[in-house]
mmCIF file of C-alpha atoms in Angstrom:
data_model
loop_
_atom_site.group_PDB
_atom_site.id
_atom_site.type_symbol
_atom_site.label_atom_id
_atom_site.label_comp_id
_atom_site.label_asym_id
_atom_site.label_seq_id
_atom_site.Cartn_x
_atom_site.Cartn_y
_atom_site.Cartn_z
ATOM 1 C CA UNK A 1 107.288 19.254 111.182
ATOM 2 C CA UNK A 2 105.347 21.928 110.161
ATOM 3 C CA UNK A 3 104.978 25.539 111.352
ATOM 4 C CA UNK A 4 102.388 27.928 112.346
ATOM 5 C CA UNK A 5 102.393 29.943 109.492
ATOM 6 C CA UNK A 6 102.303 27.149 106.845
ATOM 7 C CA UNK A 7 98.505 26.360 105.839
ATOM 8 C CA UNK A 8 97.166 23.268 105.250
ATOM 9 C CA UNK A 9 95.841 22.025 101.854
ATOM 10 C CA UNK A 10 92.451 22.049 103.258
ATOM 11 C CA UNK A 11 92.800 25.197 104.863
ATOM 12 C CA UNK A 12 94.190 26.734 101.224
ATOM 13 C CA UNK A 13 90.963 25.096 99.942
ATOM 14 C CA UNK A 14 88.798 26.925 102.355
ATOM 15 C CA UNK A 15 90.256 29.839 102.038
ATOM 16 C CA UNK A 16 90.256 30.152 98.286
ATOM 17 C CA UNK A 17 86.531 28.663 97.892
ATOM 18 C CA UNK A 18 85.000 31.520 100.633
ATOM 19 C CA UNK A 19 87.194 33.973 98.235
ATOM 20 C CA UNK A 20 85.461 32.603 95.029
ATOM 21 C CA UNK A 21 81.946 32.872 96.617
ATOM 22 C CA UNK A 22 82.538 36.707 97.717
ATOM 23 C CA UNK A 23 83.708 37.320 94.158
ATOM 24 C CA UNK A 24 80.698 35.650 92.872
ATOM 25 C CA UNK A 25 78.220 37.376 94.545
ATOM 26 C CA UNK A 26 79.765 40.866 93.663
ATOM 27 C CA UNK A 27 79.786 39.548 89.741
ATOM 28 C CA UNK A 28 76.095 39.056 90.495
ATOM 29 C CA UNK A 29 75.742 42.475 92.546
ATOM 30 C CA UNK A 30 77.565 44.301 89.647
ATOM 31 C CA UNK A 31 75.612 42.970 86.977
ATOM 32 C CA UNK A 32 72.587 43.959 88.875
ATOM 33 C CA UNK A 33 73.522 47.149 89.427
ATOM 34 C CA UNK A 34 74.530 47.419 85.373
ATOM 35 C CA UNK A 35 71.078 46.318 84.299
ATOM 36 C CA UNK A 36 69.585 48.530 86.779
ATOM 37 C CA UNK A 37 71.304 51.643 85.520
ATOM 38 C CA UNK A 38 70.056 50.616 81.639
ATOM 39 C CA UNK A 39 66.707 50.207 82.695
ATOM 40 C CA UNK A 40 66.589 53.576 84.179
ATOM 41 C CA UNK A 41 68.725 55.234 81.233
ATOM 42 C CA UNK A 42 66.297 54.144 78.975
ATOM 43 C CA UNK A 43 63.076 54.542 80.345
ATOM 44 C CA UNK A 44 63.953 58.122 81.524
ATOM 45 C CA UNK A 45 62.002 60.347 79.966
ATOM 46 C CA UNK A 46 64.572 62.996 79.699
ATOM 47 C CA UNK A 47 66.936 62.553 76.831
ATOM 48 C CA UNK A 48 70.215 61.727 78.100
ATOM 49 C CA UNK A 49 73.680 61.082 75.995
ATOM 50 C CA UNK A 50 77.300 59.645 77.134
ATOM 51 C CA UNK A 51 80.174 61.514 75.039
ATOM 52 C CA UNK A 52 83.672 60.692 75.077
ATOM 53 C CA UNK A 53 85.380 63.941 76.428
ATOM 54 C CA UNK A 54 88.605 63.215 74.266
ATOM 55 C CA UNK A 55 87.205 62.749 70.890
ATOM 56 C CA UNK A 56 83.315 64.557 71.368
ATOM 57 C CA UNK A 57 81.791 61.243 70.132
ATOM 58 C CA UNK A 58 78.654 60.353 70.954
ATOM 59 C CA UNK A 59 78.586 56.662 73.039
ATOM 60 C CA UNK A 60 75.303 55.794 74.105
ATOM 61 C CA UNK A 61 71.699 57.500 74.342
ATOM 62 C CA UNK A 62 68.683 56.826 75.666
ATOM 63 C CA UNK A 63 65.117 56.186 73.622
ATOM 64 C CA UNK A 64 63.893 60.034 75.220
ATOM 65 C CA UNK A 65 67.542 61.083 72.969
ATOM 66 C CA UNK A 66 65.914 59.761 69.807
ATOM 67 C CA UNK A 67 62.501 61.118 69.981
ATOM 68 C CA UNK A 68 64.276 65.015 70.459
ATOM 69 C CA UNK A 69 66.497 64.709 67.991
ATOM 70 C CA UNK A 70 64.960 62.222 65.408
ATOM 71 C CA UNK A 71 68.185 59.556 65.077
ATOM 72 C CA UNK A 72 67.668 56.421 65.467
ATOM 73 C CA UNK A 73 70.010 54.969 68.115
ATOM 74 C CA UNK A 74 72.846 53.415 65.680
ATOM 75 C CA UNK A 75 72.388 56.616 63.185
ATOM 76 C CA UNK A 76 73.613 58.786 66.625
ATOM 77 C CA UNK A 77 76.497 56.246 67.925
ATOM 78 C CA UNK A 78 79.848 57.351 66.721
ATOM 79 C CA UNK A 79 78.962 60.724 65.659
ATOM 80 C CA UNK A 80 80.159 64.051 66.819
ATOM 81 C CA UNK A 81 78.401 65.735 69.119
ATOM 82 C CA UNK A 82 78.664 69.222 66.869
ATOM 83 C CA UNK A 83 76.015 67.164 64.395
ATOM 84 C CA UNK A 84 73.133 68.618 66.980
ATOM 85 C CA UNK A 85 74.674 71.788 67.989
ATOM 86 C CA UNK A 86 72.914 74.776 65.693
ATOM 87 C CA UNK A 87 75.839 77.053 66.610
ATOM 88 C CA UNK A 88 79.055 75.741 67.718
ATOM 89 C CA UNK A 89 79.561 78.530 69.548
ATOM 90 C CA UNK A 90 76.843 77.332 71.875
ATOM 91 C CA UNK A 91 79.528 74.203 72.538
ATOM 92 C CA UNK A 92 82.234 75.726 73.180
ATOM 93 C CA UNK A 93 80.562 78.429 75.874
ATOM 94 C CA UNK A 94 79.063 74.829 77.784
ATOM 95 C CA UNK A 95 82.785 73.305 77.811
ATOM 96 C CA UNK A 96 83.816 76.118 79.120
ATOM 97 C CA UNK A 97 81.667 76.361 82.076
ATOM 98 C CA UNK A 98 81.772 72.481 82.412
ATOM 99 C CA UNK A 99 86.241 72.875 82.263
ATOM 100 C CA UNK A 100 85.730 75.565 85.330
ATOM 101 C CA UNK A 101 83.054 73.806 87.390
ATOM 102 C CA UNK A 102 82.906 70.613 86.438
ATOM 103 C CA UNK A 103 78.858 71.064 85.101
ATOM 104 C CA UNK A 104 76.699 73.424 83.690
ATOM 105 C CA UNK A 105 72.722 73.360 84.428
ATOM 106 C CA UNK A 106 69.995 74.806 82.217
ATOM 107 C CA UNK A 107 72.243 76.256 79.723
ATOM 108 C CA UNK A 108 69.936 77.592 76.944
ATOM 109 C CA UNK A 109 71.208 75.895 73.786
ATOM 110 C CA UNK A 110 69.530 75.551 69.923
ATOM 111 C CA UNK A 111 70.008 72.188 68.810
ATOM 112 C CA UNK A 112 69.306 70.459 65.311
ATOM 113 C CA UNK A 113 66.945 67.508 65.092
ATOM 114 C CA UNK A 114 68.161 65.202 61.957
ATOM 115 C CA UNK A 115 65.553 67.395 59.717
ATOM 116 C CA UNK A 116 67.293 70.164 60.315
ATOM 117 C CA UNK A 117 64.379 71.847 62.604
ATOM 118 C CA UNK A 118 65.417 74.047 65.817
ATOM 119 C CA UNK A 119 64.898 72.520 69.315
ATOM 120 C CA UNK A 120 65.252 74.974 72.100
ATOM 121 C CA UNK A 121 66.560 73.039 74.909
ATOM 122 C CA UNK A 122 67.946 73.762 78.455
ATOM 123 C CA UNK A 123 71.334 71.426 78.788
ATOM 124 C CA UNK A 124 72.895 70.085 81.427
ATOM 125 C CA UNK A 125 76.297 68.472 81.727
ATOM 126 C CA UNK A 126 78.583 66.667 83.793
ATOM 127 C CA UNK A 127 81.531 65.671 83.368
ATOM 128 C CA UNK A 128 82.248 61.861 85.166
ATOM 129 C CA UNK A 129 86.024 60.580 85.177
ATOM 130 C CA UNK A 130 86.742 56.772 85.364
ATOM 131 C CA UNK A 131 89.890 55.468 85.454
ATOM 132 C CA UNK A 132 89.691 54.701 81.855
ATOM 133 C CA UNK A 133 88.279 57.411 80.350
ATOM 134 C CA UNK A 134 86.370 60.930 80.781
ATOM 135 C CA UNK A 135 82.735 61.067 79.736
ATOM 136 C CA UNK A 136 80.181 64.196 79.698
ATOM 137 C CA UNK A 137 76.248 63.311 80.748
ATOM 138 C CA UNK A 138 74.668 65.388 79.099
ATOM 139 C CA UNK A 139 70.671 66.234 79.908
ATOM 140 C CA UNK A 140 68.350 68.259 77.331
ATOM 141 C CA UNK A 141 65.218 69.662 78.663
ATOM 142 C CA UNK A 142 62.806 70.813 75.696
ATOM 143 C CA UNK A 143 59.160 71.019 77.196
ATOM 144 C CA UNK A 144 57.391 70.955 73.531
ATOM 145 C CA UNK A 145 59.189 67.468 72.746
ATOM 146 C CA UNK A 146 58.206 66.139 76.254
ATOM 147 C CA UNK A 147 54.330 66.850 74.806
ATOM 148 C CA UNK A 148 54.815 65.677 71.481
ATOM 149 C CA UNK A 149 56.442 62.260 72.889
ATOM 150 C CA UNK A 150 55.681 61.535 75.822
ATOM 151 C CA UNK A 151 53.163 58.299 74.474
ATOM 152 C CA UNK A 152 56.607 57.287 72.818
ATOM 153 C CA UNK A 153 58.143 56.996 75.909
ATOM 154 C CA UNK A 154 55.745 54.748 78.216
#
């Protein structure tokens, strides 16, 4: 005799193969959505960096990143974001405006491209909290590299 609220092995079957195909299809949707956010990263023609709030290190930039600052993509992975600040002063005053508001826009900041050079950028960060981890985006604006490599970037 069995009751109402025991399920059949077919209806288990069922059951568990429409719950495989909606996990499926959002596999497929997020990897979409993953190599959709790359794409854009990289052809952006704004240099853009991820760094690890904890430790300051540098996770991923995009190809506009390299032609500003001159690294190529695995010299820049893993370092410290302070390698491309001219005056670390300049760091602390955008964490502190990014710890009160959670972002800062069009902070003037001097950086250091990997010859040592000034770049005179206008910076803006946000800070983005997973449940894993905090990471700053961080945006540099410098008009004269936007001239110089903008053929780079198409």
């Amino acid at each position: 005799m069995r009751g109402d609220s025991l399920m059949t092995l077919r209806e288990l079957t069922d059951a568990l193969t429409a719950r495989d195909s909606v996990l499926q299809e959002r596999t497929r949707q997020l990897a979409l959505s993953e190599e959709m956010f790359r794409t854009v990263f990289n052809l952006t023609p704004v240099p853009i960096a991820i760094i690890q709030v904890a430790t300051g290190f540098i996770l991923q930039v995009n190809l506009a990143f390299t032609a500003l600052f001159g690294y190529a993509v695995n010299e820049i992975i893993g370092k410290h974001v302070l390698t491309l600040y001219n005056d670390p002063k300049d760091r602390e005053m955008v964490l502190s405006e990014v710890d009160k508001k959670g972002y800062i826009k069009f902070a003037h900041v001097k950086f250091k491209h990997k010859d040592g050079s000034l770049l005179d950028c206008l910076l803006s960060v946000k800070q983005i909290t997973t449940d894993s981890m905090s990471l700053y985006l961080a945006i540099a604006d410098n008009r004269e590299c936007n001239q110089r490599y903008g053929d780079i970037l198409i």
